[in-house]
PDB file of C-alpha atoms in Angstrom:
ATOM      1  CA  ASN A   1     -26.933   5.431 -17.426  1.00  0.00           C
ATOM      2  CA  GLY A   2     -24.056   6.896 -15.405  1.00  0.00           C
ATOM      3  CA  MET A   3     -22.343   3.578 -14.692  1.00  0.00           C
ATOM      4  CA  GLU A   4     -19.213   4.748 -16.512  1.00  0.00           C
ATOM      5  CA  TYR A   5     -18.932   7.688 -14.113  1.00  0.00           C
ATOM      6  CA  THR A   6     -19.365   5.411 -11.101  1.00  0.00           C
ATOM      7  CA  ILE A   7     -16.587   3.126 -12.348  1.00  0.00           C
ATOM      8  CA  LEU A   8     -14.295   6.063 -13.123  1.00  0.00           C
ATOM      9  CA  ALA A   9     -14.964   7.742  -9.766  1.00  0.00           C
ATOM     10  CA  LEU A  10     -14.257   4.531  -7.870  1.00  0.00           C
ATOM     11  CA  GLY A  11     -11.063   3.900  -9.831  1.00  0.00           C
ATOM     12  CA  LEU A  12      -9.794   7.410  -9.184  1.00  0.00           C
ATOM     13  CA  SER A  13     -10.632   7.277  -5.488  1.00  0.00           C
ATOM     14  CA  LEU A  14      -8.993   3.959  -4.630  1.00  0.00           C
ATOM     15  CA  GLY A  15      -7.764   3.857  -1.073  1.00  0.00           C
ATOM     16  CA  GLU A  16      -4.127   4.315  -0.179  1.00  0.00           C
ATOM     17  CA  GLU A  17      -3.800   0.636   0.746  1.00  0.00           C
ATOM     18  CA  TYR A  18      -4.890  -0.495  -2.730  1.00  0.00           C
ATOM     19  CA  MET A  19      -2.708   2.084  -4.475  1.00  0.00           C
ATOM     20  CA  ARG A  20       0.376   0.989  -2.541  1.00  0.00           C
ATOM     21  CA  GLU A  21      -0.265  -2.672  -3.360  1.00  0.00           C
ATOM     22  CA  ILE A  22      -0.653  -1.830  -7.045  1.00  0.00           C
ATOM     23  CA  GLN A  23       2.510   0.299  -7.087  1.00  0.00           C
ATOM     24  CA  LYS A  24       4.572  -2.204  -5.095  1.00  0.00           C
ATOM     25  CA  PHE A  25       4.122  -5.211  -7.365  1.00  0.00           C
ATOM     26  CA  ASP A  26       6.159  -6.019 -10.425  1.00  0.00           C
ATOM     27  CA  PHE A  27       3.379  -7.473 -12.552  1.00  0.00           C
ATOM     28  CA  THR A  28       5.875  -8.972 -15.020  1.00  0.00           C
ATOM     29  CA  LYS A  29       7.202 -11.346 -12.338  1.00  0.00           C
ATOM     30  CA  LYS A  30       4.471 -12.012  -9.799  1.00  0.00           C
ATOM     31  CA  ASN A  31       0.828 -11.033  -9.736  1.00  0.00           C
ATOM     32  CA  PRO A  32      -0.657  -9.712  -6.496  1.00  0.00           C
ATOM     33  CA  LYS A  33      -3.241 -11.958  -4.872  1.00  0.00           C
ATOM     34  CA  LEU A  34      -6.610 -11.166  -3.336  1.00  0.00           C
ATOM     35  CA  LEU A  35      -8.579 -13.765  -1.380  1.00  0.00           C
ATOM     36  CA  LEU A  36     -12.156 -12.947  -0.415  1.00  0.00           C
ATOM     37  CA  LEU A  37     -13.825 -15.271   2.094  1.00  0.00           C
ATOM     38  CA  ALA A  38     -17.607 -14.860   2.075  1.00  0.00           C
ATOM     39  CA  PHE A  39     -19.108 -17.145   4.702  1.00  0.00           C
ATOM     40  CA  ASP A  40     -22.167 -15.055   5.482  1.00  0.00           C
ATOM     41  CA  GLU A  41     -25.194 -14.041   3.444  1.00  0.00           C
ATOM     42  CA  LYS A  42     -24.067 -10.421   3.272  1.00  0.00           C
ATOM     43  CA  ASP A  43     -24.992  -8.461   0.184  1.00  0.00           C
ATOM     44  CA  TYR A  44     -21.963  -6.929  -1.464  1.00  0.00           C
ATOM     45  CA  SER A  45     -22.347  -3.503  -3.007  1.00  0.00           C
ATOM     46  CA  LEU A  46     -21.971  -2.276  -6.544  1.00  0.00           C
ATOM     47  CA  GLU A  47     -18.750  -0.558  -5.453  1.00  0.00           C
ATOM     48  CA  ASP A  48     -17.378  -3.874  -4.150  1.00  0.00           C
ATOM     49  CA  SER A  49     -18.085  -5.560  -7.476  1.00  0.00           C
ATOM     50  CA  ILE A  50     -16.503  -2.687  -9.427  1.00  0.00           C
ATOM     51  CA  LEU A  51     -13.386  -2.802  -7.237  1.00  0.00           C
ATOM     52  CA  ILE A  52     -12.997  -6.570  -7.702  1.00  0.00           C
ATOM     53  CA  ALA A  53     -13.446  -6.254 -11.478  1.00  0.00           C
ATOM     54  CA  LEU A  54     -10.970  -3.364 -11.634  1.00  0.00           C
ATOM     55  CA  LEU A  55      -8.336  -5.255  -9.645  1.00  0.00           C
ATOM     56  CA  ALA A  56      -8.856  -8.316 -11.869  1.00  0.00           C
ATOM     57  CA  LYS A  57      -8.344  -6.186 -14.988  1.00  0.00           C
ATOM     58  CA  LEU A  58      -5.200  -4.654 -13.458  1.00  0.00           C
ATOM     59  CA  GLY A  59      -3.691  -8.124 -13.089  1.00  0.00           C
ATOM     60  CA  PHE A  60      -4.599  -9.260  -9.583  1.00  0.00           C
ATOM     61  CA  ASP A  61      -5.222 -12.976  -9.126  1.00  0.00           C
ATOM     62  CA  ILE A  62      -8.556 -13.042  -7.317  1.00  0.00           C
ATOM     63  CA  VAL A  63     -10.133 -15.982  -5.521  1.00  0.00           C
ATOM     64  CA  LEU A  64     -13.626 -15.734  -4.100  1.00  0.00           C
ATOM     65  CA  PHE A  65     -14.381 -18.513  -1.633  1.00  0.00           C
ATOM     66  CA  VAL A  66     -18.162 -18.621  -1.269  1.00  0.00           C
ATOM     67  CA  PRO A  67     -19.241 -21.922   0.325  1.00  0.00           C
ATOM     68  CA  THR A  68     -22.912 -20.864   0.214  1.00  0.00           C
ATOM     69  CA  GLY A  69     -22.849 -20.601  -3.583  1.00  0.00           C
ATOM     70  CA  PHE A  70     -24.506 -17.173  -3.518  1.00  0.00           C
ATOM     71  CA  GLN A  71     -23.828 -14.805  -6.385  1.00  0.00           C
ATOM     72  CA  ILE A  72     -22.200 -12.158  -4.217  1.00  0.00           C
ATOM     73  CA  LEU A  73     -20.694 -10.009  -6.990  1.00  0.00           C
ATOM     74  CA  GLU A  74     -21.702 -11.516 -10.309  1.00  0.00           C
ATOM     75  CA  ARG A  75     -25.216 -10.087 -10.286  1.00  0.00           C
ATOM     76  CA  TYR A  76     -23.779  -6.634 -11.008  1.00  0.00           C
ATOM     77  CA  TYR A  77     -21.859  -7.724 -14.106  1.00  0.00           C
ATOM     78  CA  ALA A  78     -23.522  -7.491 -17.517  1.00  0.00           C
ATOM     79  CA  ARG A  79     -21.271 -10.273 -18.811  1.00  0.00           C
ATOM     80  CA  PRO A  80     -19.180 -12.904 -17.046  1.00  0.00           C
ATOM     81  CA  LEU A  81     -15.913 -11.418 -15.758  1.00  0.00           C
ATOM     82  CA  LEU A  82     -14.948 -14.162 -13.322  1.00  0.00           C
ATOM     83  CA  VAL A  83     -14.406 -17.864 -13.916  1.00  0.00           C
ATOM     84  CA  GLU A  84     -16.536 -19.935 -11.565  1.00  0.00           C
ATOM     85  CA  HIS A  85     -15.501 -23.329 -10.207  1.00  0.00           C
ATOM     86  CA  GLN A  86     -17.916 -25.278  -8.031  1.00  0.00           C
ATOM     87  CA  ILE A  87     -16.365 -27.846  -5.736  1.00  0.00           C
ATOM     88  CA  GLY A  88     -18.582 -30.095  -3.645  1.00  0.00           C
ATOM     89  CA  SER A  89     -21.885 -29.189  -2.057  1.00  0.00           C
ATOM     90  CA  TYR A  90     -22.910 -25.857  -0.573  1.00  0.00           C
ATOM     91  CA  MET A  91     -22.251 -25.250   3.122  1.00  0.00           C
ATOM     92  CA  PHE A  92     -23.958 -22.773   5.414  1.00  0.00           C
ATOM     93  CA  GLY A  93     -23.264 -21.391   8.878  1.00  0.00           C
ATOM     94  CA  LEU A  94     -19.479 -21.491   8.571  1.00  0.00           C
ATOM     95  CA  SER A  95     -17.171 -19.018  10.260  1.00  0.00           C
ATOM     96  CA  ILE A  96     -13.609 -17.957   9.643  1.00  0.00           C
ATOM     97  CA  PRO A  97     -11.256 -19.757  12.039  1.00  0.00           C
ATOM     98  CA  LYS A  98      -8.988 -17.615  14.188  1.00  0.00           C
ATOM     99  CA  ALA A  99      -5.506 -17.557  12.714  1.00  0.00           C
ATOM    100  CA  PRO A 100      -2.588 -17.851  15.109  1.00  0.00           C
ATOM    101  CA  SER A 101      -0.705 -14.622  15.587  1.00  0.00           C
ATOM    102  CA  LEU A 102       2.962 -14.161  14.845  1.00  0.00           C
ATOM    103  CA  LYS A 103       3.494 -13.236  18.501  1.00  0.00           C
ATOM    104  CA  ASP A 104       2.210 -16.675  19.578  1.00  0.00           C
ATOM    105  CA  ASP A 105       4.588 -18.393  17.156  1.00  0.00           C
ATOM    106  CA  ILE A 106       7.574 -16.377  18.416  1.00  0.00           C
ATOM    107  CA  LEU A 107       6.720 -17.245  22.025  1.00  0.00           C
ATOM    108  CA  LYS A 108       6.578 -20.949  21.135  1.00  0.00           C
ATOM    109  CA  ILE A 109       9.962 -20.776  19.395  1.00  0.00           C
ATOM    110  CA  ASN A 110      11.528 -18.928  22.343  1.00  0.00           C
ATOM    111  CA  THR A 111      10.140 -21.525  24.754  1.00  0.00           C
ATOM    112  CA  ILE A 112      11.602 -24.350  22.668  1.00  0.00           C
ATOM    113  CA  PHE A 113      15.028 -22.652  22.563  1.00  0.00           C
ATOM    114  CA  GLN A 114      14.923 -22.054  26.315  1.00  0.00           C
ATOM    115  CA  ARG A 115      14.276 -25.748  26.908  1.00  0.00           C
ATOM    116  CA  ILE A 116      17.056 -26.840  24.554  1.00  0.00           C
ATOM    117  CA  PHE A 117      19.688 -24.393  25.752  1.00  0.00           C
ATOM    118  CA  LYS A 118      18.690 -24.360  29.414  1.00  0.00           C
ATOM    119  CA  ARG A 119      21.651 -23.741  31.683  1.00  0.00           C
ATOM    120  CA  GLY A 120      22.282 -25.746  34.779  1.00  0.00           C
TER     121      GLY A 120
END
């Protein structure tokens, strides 16, 4: 049905970012991690599901956090490839909180040091 060619084409055309992550890790010591936060009702593509499955087979530790409980990738798999854990009840309408930037943290540290070591 051509699915093999789709999988092969996607694997051979992985982006530079993915290739560097794969090449950089020593899989015998520490597995690379991938965290996917899916708060919306977005449909993920066949290519997304192939990429996640490929990275899982390569040794990535993958966590999908889907508070809505939707089957965002699994519907493309002919057999179960991911282990599912359901914790608590489903939640809708969530958004990803803004993470503090490193620049903000550095400014806070500098301010603290200026107060401690203030001259005069």
